[in-house]
Coordinates of C-alpha atoms in Angstrom, one line a residue:
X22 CA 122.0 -88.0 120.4
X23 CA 123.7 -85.5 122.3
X24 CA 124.0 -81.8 121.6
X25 CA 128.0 -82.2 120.2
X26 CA 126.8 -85.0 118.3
X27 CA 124.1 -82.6 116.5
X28 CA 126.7 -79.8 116.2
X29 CA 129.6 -81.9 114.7
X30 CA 127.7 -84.6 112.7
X31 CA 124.8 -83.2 111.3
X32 CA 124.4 -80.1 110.6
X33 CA 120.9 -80.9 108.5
X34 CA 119.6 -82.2 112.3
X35 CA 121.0 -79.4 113.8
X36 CA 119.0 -76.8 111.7
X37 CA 115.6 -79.1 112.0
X38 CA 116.8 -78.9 115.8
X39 CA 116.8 -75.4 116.2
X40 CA 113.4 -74.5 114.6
X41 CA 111.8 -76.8 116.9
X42 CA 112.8 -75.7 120.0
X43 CA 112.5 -71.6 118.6
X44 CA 108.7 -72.9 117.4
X45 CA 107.4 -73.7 121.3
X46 CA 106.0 -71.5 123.0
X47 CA 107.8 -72.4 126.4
X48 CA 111.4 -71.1 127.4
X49 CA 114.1 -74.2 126.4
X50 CA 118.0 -73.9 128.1
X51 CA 120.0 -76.2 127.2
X52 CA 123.9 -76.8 129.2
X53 CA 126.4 -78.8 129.5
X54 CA 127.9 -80.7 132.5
X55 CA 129.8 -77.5 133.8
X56 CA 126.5 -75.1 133.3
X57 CA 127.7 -73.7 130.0
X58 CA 124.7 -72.7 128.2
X59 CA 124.7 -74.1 125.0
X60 CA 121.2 -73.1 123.4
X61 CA 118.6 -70.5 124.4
X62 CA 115.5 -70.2 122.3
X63 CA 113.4 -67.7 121.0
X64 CA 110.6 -68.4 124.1
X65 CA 113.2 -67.6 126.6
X66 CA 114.8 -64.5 124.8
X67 CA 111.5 -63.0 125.0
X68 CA 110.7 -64.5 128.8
X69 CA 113.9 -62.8 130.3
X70 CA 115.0 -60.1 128.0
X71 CA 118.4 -61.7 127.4
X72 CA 119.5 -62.4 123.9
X73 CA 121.0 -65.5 122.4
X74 CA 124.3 -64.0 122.1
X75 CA 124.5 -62.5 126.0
X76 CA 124.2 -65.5 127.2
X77 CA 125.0 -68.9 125.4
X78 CA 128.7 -69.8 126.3
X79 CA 128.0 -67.9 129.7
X80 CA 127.3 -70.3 133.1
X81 CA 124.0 -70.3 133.6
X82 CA 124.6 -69.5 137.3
X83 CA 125.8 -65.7 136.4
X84 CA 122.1 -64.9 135.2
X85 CA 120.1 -67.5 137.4
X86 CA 121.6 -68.8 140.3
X87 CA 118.5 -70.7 142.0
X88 CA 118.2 -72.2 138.6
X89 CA 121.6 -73.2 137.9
X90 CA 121.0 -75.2 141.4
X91 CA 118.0 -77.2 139.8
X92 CA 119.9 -78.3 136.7
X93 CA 123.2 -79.1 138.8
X94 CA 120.9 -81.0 141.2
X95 CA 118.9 -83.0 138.2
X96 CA 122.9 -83.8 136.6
X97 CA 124.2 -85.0 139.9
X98 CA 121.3 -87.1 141.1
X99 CA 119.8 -88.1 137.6
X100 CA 116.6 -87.9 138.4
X101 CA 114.6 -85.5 136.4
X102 CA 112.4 -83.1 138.2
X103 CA 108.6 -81.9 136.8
X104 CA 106.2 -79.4 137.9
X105 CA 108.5 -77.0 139.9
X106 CA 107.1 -73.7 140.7
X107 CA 109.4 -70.8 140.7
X108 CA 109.8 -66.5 140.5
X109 CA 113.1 -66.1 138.6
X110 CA 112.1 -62.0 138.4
X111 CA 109.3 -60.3 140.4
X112 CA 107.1 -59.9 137.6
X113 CA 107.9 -63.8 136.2
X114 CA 106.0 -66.9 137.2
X115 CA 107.0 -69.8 135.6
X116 CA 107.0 -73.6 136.0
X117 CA 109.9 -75.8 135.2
X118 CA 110.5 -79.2 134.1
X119 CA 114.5 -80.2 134.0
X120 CA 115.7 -83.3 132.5
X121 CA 119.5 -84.5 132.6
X122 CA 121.0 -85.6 128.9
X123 CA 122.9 -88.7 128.0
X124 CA 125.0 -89.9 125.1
X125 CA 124.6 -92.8 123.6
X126 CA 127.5 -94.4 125.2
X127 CA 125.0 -93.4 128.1
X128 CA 128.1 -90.4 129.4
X129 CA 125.9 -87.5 130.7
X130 CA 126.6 -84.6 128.6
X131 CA 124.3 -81.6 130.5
X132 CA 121.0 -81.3 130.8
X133 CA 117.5 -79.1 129.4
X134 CA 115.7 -77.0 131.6
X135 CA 111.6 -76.2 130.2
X136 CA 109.6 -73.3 131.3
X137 CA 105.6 -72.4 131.1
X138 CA 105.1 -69.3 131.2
X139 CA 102.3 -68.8 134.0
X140 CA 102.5 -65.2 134.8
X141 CA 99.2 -64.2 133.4
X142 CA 97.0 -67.0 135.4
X143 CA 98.8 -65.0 138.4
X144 CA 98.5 -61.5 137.3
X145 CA 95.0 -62.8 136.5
X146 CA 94.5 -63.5 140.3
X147 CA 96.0 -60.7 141.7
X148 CA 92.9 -58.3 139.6
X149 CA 90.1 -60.4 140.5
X150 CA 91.2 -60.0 144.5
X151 CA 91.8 -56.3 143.7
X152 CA 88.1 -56.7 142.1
X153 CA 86.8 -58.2 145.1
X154 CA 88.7 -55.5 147.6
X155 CA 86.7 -52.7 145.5
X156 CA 83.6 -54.1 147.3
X157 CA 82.3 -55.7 144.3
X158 CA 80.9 -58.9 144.1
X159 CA 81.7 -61.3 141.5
X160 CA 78.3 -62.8 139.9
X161 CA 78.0 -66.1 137.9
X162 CA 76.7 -64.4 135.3
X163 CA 80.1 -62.5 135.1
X164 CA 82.5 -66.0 135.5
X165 CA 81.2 -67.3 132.1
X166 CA 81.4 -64.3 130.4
X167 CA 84.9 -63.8 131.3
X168 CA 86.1 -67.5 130.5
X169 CA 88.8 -67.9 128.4
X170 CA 88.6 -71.8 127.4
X171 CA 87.4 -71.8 123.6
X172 CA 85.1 -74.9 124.3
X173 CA 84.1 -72.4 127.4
X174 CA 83.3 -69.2 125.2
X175 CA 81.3 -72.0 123.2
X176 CA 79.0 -72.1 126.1
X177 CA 78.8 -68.6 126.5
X178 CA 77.5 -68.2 123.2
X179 CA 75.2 -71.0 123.8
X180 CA 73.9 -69.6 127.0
X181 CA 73.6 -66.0 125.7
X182 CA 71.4 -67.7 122.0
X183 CA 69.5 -70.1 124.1
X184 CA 68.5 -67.9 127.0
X185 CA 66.1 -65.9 124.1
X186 CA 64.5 -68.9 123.0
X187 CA 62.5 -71.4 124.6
X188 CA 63.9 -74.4 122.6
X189 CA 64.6 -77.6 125.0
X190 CA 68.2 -78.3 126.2
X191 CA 70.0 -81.2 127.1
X192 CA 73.2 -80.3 128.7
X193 CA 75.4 -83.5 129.2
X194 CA 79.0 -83.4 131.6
X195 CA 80.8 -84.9 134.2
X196 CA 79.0 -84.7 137.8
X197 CA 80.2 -81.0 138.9
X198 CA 81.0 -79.2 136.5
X199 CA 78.3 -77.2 136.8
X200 CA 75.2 -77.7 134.4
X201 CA 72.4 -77.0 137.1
X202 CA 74.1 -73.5 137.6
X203 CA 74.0 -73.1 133.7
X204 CA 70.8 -74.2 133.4
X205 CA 69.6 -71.4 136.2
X206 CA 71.5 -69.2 133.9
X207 CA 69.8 -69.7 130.9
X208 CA 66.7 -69.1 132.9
X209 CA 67.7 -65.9 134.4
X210 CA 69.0 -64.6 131.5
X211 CA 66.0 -65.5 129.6
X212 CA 64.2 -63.6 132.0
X213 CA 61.7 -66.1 132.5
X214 CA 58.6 -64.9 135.3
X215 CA 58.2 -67.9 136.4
X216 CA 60.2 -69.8 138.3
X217 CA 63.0 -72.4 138.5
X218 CA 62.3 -75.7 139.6
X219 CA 64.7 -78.9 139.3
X220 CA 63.8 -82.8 139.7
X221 CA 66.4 -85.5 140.4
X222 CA 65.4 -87.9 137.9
X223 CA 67.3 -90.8 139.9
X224 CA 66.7 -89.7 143.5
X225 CA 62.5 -90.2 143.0
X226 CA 61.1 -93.7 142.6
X227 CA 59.9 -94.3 139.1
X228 CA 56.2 -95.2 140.5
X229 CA 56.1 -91.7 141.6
X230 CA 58.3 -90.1 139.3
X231 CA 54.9 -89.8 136.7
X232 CA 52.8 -87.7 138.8
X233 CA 55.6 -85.5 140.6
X234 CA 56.4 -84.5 137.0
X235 CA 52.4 -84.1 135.6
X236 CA 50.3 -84.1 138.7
X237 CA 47.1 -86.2 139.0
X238 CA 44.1 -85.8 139.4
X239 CA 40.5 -87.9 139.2
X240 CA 40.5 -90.3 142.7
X241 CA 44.5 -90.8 143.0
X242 CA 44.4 -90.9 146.8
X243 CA 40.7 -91.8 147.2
X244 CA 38.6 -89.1 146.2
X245 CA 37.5 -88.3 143.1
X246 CA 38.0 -84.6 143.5
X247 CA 41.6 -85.4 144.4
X248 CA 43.6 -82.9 142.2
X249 CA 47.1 -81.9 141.8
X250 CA 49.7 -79.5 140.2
X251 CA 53.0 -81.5 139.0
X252 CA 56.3 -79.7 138.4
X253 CA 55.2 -78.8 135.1
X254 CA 52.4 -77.0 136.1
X255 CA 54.1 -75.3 139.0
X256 CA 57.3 -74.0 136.3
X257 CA 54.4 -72.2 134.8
X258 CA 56.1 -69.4 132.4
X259 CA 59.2 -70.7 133.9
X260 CA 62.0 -73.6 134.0
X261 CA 62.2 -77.0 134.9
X262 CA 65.8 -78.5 134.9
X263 CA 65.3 -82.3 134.8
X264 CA 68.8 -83.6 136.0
X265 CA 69.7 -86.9 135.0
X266 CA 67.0 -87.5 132.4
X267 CA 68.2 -91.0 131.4
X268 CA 67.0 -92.1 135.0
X269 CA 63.2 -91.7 133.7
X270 CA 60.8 -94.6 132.8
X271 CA 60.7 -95.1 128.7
X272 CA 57.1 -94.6 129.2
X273 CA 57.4 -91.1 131.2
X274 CA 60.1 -90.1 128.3
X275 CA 57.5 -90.8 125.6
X276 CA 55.0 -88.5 127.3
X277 CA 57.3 -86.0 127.9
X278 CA 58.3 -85.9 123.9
X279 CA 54.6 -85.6 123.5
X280 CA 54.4 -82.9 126.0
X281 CA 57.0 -80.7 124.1
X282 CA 55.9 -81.2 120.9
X283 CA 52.6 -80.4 121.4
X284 CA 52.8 -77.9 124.2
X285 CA 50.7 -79.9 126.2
X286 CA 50.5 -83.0 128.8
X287 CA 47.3 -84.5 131.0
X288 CA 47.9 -84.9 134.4
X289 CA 47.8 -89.1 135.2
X290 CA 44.0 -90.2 135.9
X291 CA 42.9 -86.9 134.3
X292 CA 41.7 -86.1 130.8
X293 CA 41.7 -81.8 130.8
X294 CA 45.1 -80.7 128.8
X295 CA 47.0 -78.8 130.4
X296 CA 48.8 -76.4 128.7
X297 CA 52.8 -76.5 128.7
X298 CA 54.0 -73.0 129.3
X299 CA 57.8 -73.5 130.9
X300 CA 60.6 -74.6 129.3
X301 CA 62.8 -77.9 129.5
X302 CA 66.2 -78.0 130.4
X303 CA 67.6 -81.4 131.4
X304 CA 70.9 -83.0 132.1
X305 CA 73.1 -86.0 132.0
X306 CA 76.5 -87.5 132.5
X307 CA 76.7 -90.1 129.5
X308 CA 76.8 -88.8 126.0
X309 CA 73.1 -88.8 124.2
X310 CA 74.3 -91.3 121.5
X311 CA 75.7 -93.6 124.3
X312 CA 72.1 -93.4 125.9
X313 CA 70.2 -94.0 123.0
X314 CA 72.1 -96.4 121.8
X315 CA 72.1 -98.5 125.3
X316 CA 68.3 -97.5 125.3
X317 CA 68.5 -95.5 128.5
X318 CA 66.3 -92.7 126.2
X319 CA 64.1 -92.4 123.6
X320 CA 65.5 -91.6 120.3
X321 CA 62.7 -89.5 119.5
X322 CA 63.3 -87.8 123.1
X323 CA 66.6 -87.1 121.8
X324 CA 65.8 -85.7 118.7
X325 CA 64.1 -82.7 120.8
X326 CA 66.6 -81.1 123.1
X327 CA 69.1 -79.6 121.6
X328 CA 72.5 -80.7 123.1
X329 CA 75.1 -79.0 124.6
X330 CA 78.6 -80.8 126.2
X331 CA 79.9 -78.9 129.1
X332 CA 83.7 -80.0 129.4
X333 CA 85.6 -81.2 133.0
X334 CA 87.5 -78.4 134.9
X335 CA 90.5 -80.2 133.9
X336 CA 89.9 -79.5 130.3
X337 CA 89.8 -75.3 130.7
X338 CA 92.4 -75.1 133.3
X339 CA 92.2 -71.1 131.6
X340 CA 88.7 -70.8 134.2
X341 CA 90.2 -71.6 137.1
X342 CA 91.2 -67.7 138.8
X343 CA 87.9 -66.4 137.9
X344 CA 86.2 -69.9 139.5
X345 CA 88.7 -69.7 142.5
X346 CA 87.7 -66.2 143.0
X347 CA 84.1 -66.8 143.0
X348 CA 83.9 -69.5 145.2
X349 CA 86.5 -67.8 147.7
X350 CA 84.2 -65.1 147.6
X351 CA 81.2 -67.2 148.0
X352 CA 83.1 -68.8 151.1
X353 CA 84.0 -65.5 152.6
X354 CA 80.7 -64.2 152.7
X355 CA 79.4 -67.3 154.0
X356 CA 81.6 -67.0 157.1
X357 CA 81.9 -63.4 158.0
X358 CA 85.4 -62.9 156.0
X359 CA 87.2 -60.5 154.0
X360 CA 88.1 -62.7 151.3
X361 CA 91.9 -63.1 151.5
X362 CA 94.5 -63.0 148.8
X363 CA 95.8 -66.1 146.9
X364 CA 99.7 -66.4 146.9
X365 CA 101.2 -66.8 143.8
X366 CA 102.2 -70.3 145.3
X367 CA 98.4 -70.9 145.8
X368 CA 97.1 -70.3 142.8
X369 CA 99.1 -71.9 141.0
X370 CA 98.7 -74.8 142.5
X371 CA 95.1 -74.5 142.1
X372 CA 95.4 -73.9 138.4
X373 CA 97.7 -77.1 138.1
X374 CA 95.3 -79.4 139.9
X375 CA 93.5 -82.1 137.8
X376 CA 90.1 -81.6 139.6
X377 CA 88.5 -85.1 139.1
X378 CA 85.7 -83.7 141.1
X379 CA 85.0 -80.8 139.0
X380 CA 83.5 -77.9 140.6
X381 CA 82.0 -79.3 144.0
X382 CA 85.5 -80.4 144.6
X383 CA 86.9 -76.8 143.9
X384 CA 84.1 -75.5 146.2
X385 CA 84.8 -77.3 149.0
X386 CA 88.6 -76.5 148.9
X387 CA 87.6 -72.8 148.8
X388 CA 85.3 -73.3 151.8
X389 CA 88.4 -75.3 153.6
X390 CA 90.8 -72.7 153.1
X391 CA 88.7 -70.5 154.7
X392 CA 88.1 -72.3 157.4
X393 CA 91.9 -72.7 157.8
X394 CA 93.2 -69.5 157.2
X395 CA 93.5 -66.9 159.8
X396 CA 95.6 -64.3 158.0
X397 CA 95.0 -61.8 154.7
X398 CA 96.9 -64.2 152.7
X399 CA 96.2 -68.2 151.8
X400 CA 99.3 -69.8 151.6
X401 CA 100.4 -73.6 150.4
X402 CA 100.3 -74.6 154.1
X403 CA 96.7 -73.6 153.7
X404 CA 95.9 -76.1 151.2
X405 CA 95.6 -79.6 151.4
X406 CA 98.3 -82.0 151.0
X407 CA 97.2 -83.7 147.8
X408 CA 97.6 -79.9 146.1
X409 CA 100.8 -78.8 147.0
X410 CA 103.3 -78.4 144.6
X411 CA 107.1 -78.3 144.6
X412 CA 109.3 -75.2 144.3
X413 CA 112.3 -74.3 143.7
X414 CA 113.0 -73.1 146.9
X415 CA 112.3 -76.3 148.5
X416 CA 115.1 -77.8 146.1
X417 CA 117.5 -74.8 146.0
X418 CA 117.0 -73.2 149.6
X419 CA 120.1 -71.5 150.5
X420 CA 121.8 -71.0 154.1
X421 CA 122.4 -66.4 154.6
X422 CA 125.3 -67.7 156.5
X423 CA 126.8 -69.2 153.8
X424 CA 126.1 -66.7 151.3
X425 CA 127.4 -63.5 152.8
X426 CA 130.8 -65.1 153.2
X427 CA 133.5 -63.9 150.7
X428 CA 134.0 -66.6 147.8
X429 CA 137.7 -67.7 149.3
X430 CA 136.2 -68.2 152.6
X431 CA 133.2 -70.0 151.3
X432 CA 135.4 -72.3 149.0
X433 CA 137.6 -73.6 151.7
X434 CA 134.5 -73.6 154.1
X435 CA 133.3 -76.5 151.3
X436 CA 136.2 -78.2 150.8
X437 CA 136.9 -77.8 154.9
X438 CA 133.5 -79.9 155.0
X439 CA 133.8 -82.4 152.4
X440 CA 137.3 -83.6 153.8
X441 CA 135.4 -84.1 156.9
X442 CA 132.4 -86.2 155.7
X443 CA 134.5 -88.0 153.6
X444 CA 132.9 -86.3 150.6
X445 CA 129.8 -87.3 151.3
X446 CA 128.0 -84.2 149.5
X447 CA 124.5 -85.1 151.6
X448 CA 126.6 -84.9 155.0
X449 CA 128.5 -81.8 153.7
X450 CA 125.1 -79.9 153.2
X451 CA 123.4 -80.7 156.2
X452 CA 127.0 -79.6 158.2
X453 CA 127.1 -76.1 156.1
X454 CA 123.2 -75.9 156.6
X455 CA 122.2 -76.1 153.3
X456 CA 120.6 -77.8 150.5
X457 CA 122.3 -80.3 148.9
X458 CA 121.2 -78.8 145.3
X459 CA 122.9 -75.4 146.6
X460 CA 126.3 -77.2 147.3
X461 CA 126.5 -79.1 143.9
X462 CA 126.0 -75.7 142.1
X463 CA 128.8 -74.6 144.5
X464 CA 130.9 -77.3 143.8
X465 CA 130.6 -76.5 139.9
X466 CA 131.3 -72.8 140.8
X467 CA 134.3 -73.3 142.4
X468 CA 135.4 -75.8 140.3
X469 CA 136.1 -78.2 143.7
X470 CA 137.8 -81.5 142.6

């Protein structure tokens, strides 16, 4: 149902209408096929400083020209547009999703332009290069306890409870997304002695999986004074991360339950206990209760550890400046660097990314772009193709020749070119040198028939 039909039909609708779109949190402008503004909500008033009454009945073009140009592009072609990054004011970075409208005689009637705010993830990115410029180095320590995902403060609280207790934790996530570096985390900021020692579960064969975790002693390799620390002696007052736990024997689970519970273990062939003196962090990608129940661990195993889900970087898109940053950094110093800004463009696009590779994908971009850029600044060219994103000055990028002419002259310059291409708009552009979204919104302007 179109907007007239609301207006003129139904004014129950209309009033259900209007407290949706004033209840989001994005800025909603609605127009019609000449780029009359018809509705501006409450998100938008606040976004630009213009109120309702300035500017509804007003073309769109008087306040925002480049974005006038999207919505006169998405009405001509009728092909909706998602995702598009612009600056409509210096201080303003938004992203914009446009969407022509049809009645139900299928007539198109205008079209709705939707923007996400996104200036803080910017602003965001522009204080932790400022942070970095200062000479400061950003830790790990200081990423988590800036997050700003809920499930992400979550951990923090986690991390900061657990790190004073020596209680057993299973962390379970996605490959990458970083539960080795928050198991190192709970160790240092336990303040453990001793030190940190990890075991790939599924990188060891299982024959030797039982002494690399306990030791032996008593003959193994042919003597009988044959003797040797496994990595639970050798976390002694410290931590052992066991990643990917479901990738050890039944058998080597049970003794390890044992081991915990009774804060001690014998080393295979041997019969002295050894005491148990680190503690046990472990990992894994599949849920507990889907390991358990597919008998990849012990139940009693997983009564022990007390578990902790670490979500995908996709899921706290909130963490991604302060993750950027670090790993930029990280990069920098690796290769001799300053560590260069992040465009507005950039980080952006970093931030929009789904990430199916969590953070060792995020730390290898970071390494690539610097390895590609040669300048203070990172821009899109830097990154690689698959992260681009679309702005609005790719769809609405107009020609300085063009502009600086007087209106009359620039209205029979269009007209002068669309009598010679036949009105073929997408010949007219490319002959006035430029886009073919600018010369729609000219067209409407100019009200050229």
């Amino acid at each position: 149902m179109g907007c007239e039909s609301v207006n003129a039909f139904n004014p129950k609708l209309k009033a259900f209408f209007d407290i949706l779109l004033d209840s989001v949190n994005d800025a909603v402008t609605v127009v019609d096929t000449d780029g009359t503004v018809l509705y501006w909500n409450k998100s938008a008033e606040n976004m630009y400083g213009i109120p309702k009454a300035q500017i509804i009945g007003k073309r769109i073009g008087d306040f925002f020209q480049k974005g006038s140009i999207m919505l006169y592009q998405v009405m001509e072609t009728g092909m909706p547009v998602y995702q598009v990054y612009h600056k409509p004011r210096p201080d303003i970075h938004v992203f914009i999703n446009a969407i022509p409208v049809y009645d139900d005689e299928d007539r198109l009637i205008g079209a709705i332009a939707i923007e996400q705010d996104i200036t803080h993830t910017v602003k965001l990115s522009e204080e932790l290069y400022s942070y970095s410029q200062s000479g400061q180095h950003i830790h790990e320590s200081m990423i988590f306890s800036q997050m700003e995902c809920s499930s992400m403060q979550e951990t923090v609280d986690f991390l900061t409870k657990a790190s004073r207790l020596s209680y057993p934790v299973l962390l379970v996530g996605e490959n990458g997304v970083g539960k080795e570096m928050i198991a190192k985390m709970i160790h240092q900021m336990g303040k453990y002695p001793g030190p940190f020692l990890s075991i790939s579960c599924d990188t060891i064969p299982a024959g030797l999986l039982d002494m690399e975790l306990f030791g032996y002693a008593g003959g193994m390799l042919g003597s009988d004074r044959e003797e040797r620390p496994g990595k639970l002696d050798l976390a002694h007052t410290g931590t052992i991360y066991l990643k990917n736990i479901s990738a050890l024997p039944l058998p080597i689970q049970a003794k390890l339950a044992d081991a915990i519970n009774q804060l001690q273990f014998f080393r295979v062939g041997g019969d002295k206990p050894i005491q148990l003196t680190c503690r046990v962090i472990a990992s894994s990608t599949v849920a507990i209760e889907e390991l358990v129940e597919k008998k990849l661990l012990l139940r009693e195993l997983s009564y022990i550890f007390h578990v902790h889900t670490i979500p995908p970087l996709r899921e706290r898109k909130e963490d991604l400046p302060e993750l950027c940053h670090y790993y930029l950094a990280e990069s920098a110093k690796a290769v001799g660097k300053p560590v260069p800004r992040l465009s507005s463009e950039v980080i952006t696009a970093l931030t929009t990314f789904h990430w199916p590779g969590n953070l060792l994908q995020l730390r290898n971009v970071m390494e690539h772009l610097m390895i590609k850029s040669s300048g203070n600044e990172i821009t899109l060219n830097d990154l690689p193709s698959e992260l681009r994103l679309t702005t609005l000055a790719d769809l609405a990028q107009e020609s300085l020749s063009l502009t600086i002419l007087s209106e009359e002259m620039e209205k029979a310059k269009i007209i002068d070119a669309l009598k010679r291409t036949g009105g073929n708009k997408a010949s007219a552009a490319r002959l006035l040198g430029i886009s073919r979204g600018s010369l729609y919104y000219k067209i409407k302007q100019y009200k050229i028939h």
